[in-house]
Structure formats: structure tokens, C-alpha cells
PDB file of C-alpha atoms in Angstrom:
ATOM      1  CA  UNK A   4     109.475 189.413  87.779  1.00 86.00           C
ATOM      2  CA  UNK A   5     108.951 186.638  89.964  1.00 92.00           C
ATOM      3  CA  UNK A   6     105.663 185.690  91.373  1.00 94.00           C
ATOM      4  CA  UNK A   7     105.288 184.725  95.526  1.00 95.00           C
ATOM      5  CA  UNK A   8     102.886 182.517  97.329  1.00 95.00           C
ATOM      6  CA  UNK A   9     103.483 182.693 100.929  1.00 96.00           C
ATOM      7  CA  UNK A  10     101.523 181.106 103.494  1.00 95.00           C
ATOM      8  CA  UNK A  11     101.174 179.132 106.855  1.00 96.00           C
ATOM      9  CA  UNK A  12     101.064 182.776 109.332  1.00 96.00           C
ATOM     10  CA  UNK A  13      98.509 182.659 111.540  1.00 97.00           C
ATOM     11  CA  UNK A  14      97.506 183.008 115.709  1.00 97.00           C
ATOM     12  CA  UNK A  15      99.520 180.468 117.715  1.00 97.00           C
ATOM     13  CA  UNK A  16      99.965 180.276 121.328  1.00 97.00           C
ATOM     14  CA  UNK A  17     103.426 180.804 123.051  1.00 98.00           C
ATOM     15  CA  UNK A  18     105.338 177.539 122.536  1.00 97.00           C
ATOM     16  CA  UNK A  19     103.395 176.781 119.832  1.00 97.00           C
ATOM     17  CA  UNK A  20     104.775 175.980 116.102  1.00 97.00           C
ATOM     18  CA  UNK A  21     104.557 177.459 112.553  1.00 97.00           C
ATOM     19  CA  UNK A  22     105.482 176.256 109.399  1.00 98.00           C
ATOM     20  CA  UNK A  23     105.600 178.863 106.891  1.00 98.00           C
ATOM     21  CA  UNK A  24     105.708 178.288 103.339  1.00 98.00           C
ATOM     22  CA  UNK A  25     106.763 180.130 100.509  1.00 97.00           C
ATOM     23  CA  UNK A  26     106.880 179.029  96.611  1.00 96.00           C
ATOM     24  CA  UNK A  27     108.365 181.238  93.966  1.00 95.00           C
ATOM     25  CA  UNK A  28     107.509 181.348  90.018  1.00 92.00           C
ATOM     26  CA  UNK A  29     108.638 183.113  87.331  1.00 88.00           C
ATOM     27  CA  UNK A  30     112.170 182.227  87.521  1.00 82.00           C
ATOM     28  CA  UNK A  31     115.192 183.491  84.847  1.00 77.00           C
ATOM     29  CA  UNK A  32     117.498 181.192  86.646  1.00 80.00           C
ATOM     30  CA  UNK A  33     117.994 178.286  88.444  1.00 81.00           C
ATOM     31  CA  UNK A  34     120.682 179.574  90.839  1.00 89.00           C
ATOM     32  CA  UNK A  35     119.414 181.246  93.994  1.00 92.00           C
ATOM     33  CA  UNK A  36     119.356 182.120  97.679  1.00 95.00           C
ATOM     34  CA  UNK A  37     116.729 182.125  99.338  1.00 96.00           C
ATOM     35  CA  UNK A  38     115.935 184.561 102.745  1.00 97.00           C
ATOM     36  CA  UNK A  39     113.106 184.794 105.309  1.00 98.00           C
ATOM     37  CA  UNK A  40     112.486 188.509 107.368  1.00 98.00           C
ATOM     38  CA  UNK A  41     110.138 189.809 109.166  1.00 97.00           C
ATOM     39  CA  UNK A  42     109.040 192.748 110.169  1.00 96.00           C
ATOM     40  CA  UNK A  43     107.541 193.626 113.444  1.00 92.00           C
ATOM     41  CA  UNK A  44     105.765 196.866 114.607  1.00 86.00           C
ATOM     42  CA  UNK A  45     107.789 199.772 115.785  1.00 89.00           C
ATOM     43  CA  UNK A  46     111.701 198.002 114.369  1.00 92.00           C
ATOM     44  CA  UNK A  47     113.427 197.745 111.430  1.00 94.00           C
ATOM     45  CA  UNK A  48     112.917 194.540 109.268  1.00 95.00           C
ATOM     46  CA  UNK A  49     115.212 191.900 110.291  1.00 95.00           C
ATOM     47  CA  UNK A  50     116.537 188.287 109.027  1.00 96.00           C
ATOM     48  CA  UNK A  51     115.475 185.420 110.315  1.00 97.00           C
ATOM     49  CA  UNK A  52     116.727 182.648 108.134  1.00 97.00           C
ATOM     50  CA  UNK A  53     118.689 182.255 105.106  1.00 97.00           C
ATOM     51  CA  UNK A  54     119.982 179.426 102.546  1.00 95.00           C
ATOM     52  CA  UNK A  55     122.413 179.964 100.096  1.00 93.00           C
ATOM     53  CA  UNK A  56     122.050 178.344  96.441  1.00 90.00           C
ATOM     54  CA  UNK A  57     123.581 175.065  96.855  1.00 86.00           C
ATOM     55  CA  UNK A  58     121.722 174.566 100.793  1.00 86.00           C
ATOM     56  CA  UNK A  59     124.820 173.968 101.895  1.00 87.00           C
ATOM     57  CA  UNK A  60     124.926 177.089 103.939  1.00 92.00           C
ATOM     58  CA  UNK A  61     122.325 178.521 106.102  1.00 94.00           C
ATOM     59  CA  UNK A  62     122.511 181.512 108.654  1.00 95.00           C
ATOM     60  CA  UNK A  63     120.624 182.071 111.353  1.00 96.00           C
ATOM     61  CA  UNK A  64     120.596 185.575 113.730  1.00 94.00           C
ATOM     62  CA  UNK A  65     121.133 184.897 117.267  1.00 93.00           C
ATOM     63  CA  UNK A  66     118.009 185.993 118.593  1.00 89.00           C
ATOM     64  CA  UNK A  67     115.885 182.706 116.730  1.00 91.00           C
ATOM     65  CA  UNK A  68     118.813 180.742 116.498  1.00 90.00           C
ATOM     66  CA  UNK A  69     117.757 177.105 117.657  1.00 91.00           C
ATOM     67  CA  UNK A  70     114.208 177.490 117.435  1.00 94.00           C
ATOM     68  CA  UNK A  71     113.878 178.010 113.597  1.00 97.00           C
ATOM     69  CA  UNK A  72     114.768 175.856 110.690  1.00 97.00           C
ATOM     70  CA  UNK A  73     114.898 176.808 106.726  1.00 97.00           C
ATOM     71  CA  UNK A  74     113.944 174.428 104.214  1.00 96.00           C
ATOM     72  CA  UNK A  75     113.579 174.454 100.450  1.00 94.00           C
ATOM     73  CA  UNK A  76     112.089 172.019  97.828  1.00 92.00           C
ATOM     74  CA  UNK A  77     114.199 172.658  94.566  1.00 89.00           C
ATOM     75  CA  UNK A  78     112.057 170.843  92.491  1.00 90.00           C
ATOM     76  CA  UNK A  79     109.007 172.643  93.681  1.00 92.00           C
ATOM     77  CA  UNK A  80     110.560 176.147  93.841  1.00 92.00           C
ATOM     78  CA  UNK A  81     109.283 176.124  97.638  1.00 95.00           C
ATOM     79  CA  UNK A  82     110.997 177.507 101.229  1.00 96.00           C
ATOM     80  CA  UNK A  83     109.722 176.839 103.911  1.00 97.00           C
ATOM     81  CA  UNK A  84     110.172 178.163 107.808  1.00 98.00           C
ATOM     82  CA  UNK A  85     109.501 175.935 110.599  1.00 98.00           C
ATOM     83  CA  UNK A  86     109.565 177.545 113.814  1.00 97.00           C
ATOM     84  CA  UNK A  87     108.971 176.404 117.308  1.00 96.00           C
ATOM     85  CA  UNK A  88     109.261 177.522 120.843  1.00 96.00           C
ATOM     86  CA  UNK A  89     107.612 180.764 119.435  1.00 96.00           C
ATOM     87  CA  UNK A  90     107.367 184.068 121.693  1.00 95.00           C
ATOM     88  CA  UNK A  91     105.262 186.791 121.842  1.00 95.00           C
ATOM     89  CA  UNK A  92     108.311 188.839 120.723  1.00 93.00           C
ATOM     90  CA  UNK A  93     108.012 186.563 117.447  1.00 94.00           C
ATOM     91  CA  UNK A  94     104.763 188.343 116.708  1.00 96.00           C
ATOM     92  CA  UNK A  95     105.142 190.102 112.921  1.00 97.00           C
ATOM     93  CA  UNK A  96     104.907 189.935 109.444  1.00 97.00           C
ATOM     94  CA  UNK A  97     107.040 187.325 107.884  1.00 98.00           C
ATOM     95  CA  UNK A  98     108.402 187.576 104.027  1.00 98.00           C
ATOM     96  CA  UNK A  99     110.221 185.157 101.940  1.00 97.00           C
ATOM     97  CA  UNK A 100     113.382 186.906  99.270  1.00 97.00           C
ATOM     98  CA  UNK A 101     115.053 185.382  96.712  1.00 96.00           C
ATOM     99  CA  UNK A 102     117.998 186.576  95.908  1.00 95.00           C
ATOM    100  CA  UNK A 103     119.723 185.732  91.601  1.00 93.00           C
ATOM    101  CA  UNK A 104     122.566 184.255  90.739  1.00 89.00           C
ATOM    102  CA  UNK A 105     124.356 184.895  94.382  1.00 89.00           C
ATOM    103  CA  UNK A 106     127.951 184.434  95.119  1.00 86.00           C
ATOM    104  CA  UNK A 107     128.143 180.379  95.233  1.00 84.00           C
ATOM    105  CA  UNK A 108     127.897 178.959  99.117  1.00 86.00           C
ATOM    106  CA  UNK A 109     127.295 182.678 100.529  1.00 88.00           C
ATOM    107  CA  UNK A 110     123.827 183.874 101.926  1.00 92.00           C
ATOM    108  CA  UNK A 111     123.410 187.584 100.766  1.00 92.00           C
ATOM    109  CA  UNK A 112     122.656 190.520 102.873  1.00 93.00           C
ATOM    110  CA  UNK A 113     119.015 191.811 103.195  1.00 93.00           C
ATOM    111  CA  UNK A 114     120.016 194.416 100.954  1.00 94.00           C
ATOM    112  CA  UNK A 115     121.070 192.166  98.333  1.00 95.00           C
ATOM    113  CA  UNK A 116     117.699 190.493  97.823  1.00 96.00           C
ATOM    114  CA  UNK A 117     115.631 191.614  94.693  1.00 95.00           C
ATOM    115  CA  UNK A 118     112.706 190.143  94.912  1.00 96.00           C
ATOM    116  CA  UNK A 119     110.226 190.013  97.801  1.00 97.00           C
ATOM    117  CA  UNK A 120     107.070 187.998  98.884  1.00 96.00           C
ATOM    118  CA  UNK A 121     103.998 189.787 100.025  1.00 95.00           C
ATOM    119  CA  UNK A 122     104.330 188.519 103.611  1.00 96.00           C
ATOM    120  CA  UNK A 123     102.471 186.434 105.753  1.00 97.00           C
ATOM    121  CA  UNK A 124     101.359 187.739 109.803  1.00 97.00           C
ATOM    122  CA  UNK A 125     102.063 185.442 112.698  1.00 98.00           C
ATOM    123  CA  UNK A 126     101.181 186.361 115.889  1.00 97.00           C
ATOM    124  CA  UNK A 127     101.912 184.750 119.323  1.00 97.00           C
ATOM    125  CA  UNK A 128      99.497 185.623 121.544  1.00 96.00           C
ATOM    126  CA  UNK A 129      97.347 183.829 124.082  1.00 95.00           C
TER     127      UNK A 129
END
């Protein structure tokens, strides 16, 4: 079972920027991808940002596209989330995944991730 830290949620103003941060223990391999979600009131959870094992891939929905960047720190077993130009309509829960042994170069589907972080709130408000 792997073991989640996430942090870096908090109240920002529209605009504003985030960096969230995620670091993962307890791993049973070295090969994985690596997701971000969130979850806001009243819709389904969606993606936000994804790398695949190698980092050579990342994927992006349309509706943050531009305004959010992935990250990870192999050595450190970190992700990270830096978002910018955030929105109101960015206001929810965000969660880190990790995702074993994927297909090489691919970034899984949401339903394909086993293991989940606890989540961490942002909310753009003034």
C-alpha cells in the first residue's frame, strides 16, 4: 500500500498561483504514472494532469490546458502541480494517483489508477 503526502491547497485569489505537491512512499516498483484530479462540488471527479512513467508524455484536459503544469522529482518520489491563472471554477479538492507498472509512454485512464492521495482543497475565491 502506498503512503501519500499531499500538500500546497489553500485560499488564493483569482489569477493567483498554486503549487501543489504530492510525494508517494511505499513503493513495489519503480515504474509509474503519475495523475492529478480533482473533485469539485456537485460533478464528477475529473483529470487535470497526467505523466506517464518515463515523463515523456503528459496530458492535459482542455478545460486547464495552458494554465497548469505537472512535474515529478524521481529521486524524491514527488509530483507536483503548478497552476496559474486560477478561476473560481478551479475551486475543489485536488488528489494525486499513481498508477503501477503502466503501459510504457501512455498516461492511464482515471479508472486505471490504484492508488489515491487523500486530497488537498484549493479554493479561488476573493
Amino acid at each position: 500500500q502506498l503512503q501519500f503526502a499531499e500538500s500546497g491547497g489553500g485560499l488564493v485569489q483569482p489569477g493567483g498561483s498554486l503549487r501543489l505537491s504530492c510525494t508517494v512512499s511505499g513503493f513495489t516498483s519503480d515504474y509509474y504514472a503519475i495523475g492529478w484530479f480533482r473533485q469539485v462540488p456537485g460533478k464528477e471527479r475529473e483529470a487535470v494532469a497526467c505523466m506517464s512513467d518515463s515523463g515523456i508524455n503528459t496530458e492535459y484536459p482542455s478545460s486547464v490546458k495552458g494554465h497548469v503544469t505537472i512535474r515529478r522529482d524521481r529521486k524524491k518520489n514527488m509530483a507536483f502541480l503548478q497552476m496559474g491563472s486560477l478561476k473560481p471554477e478551479d475551486t475543489g479538492v485536488y488528489y494525486c494517483a499513481v498508477k503501477l507498472n503502466p503501459y510504457p509512454a501512455t498516461c492511464p485512464r482515471e479508472g486505471q489508477f490504484e492508488f489515491w492521495g487523500q486530497g488537498t482543497q484549493v479554493t479561488v475565491s476573493s
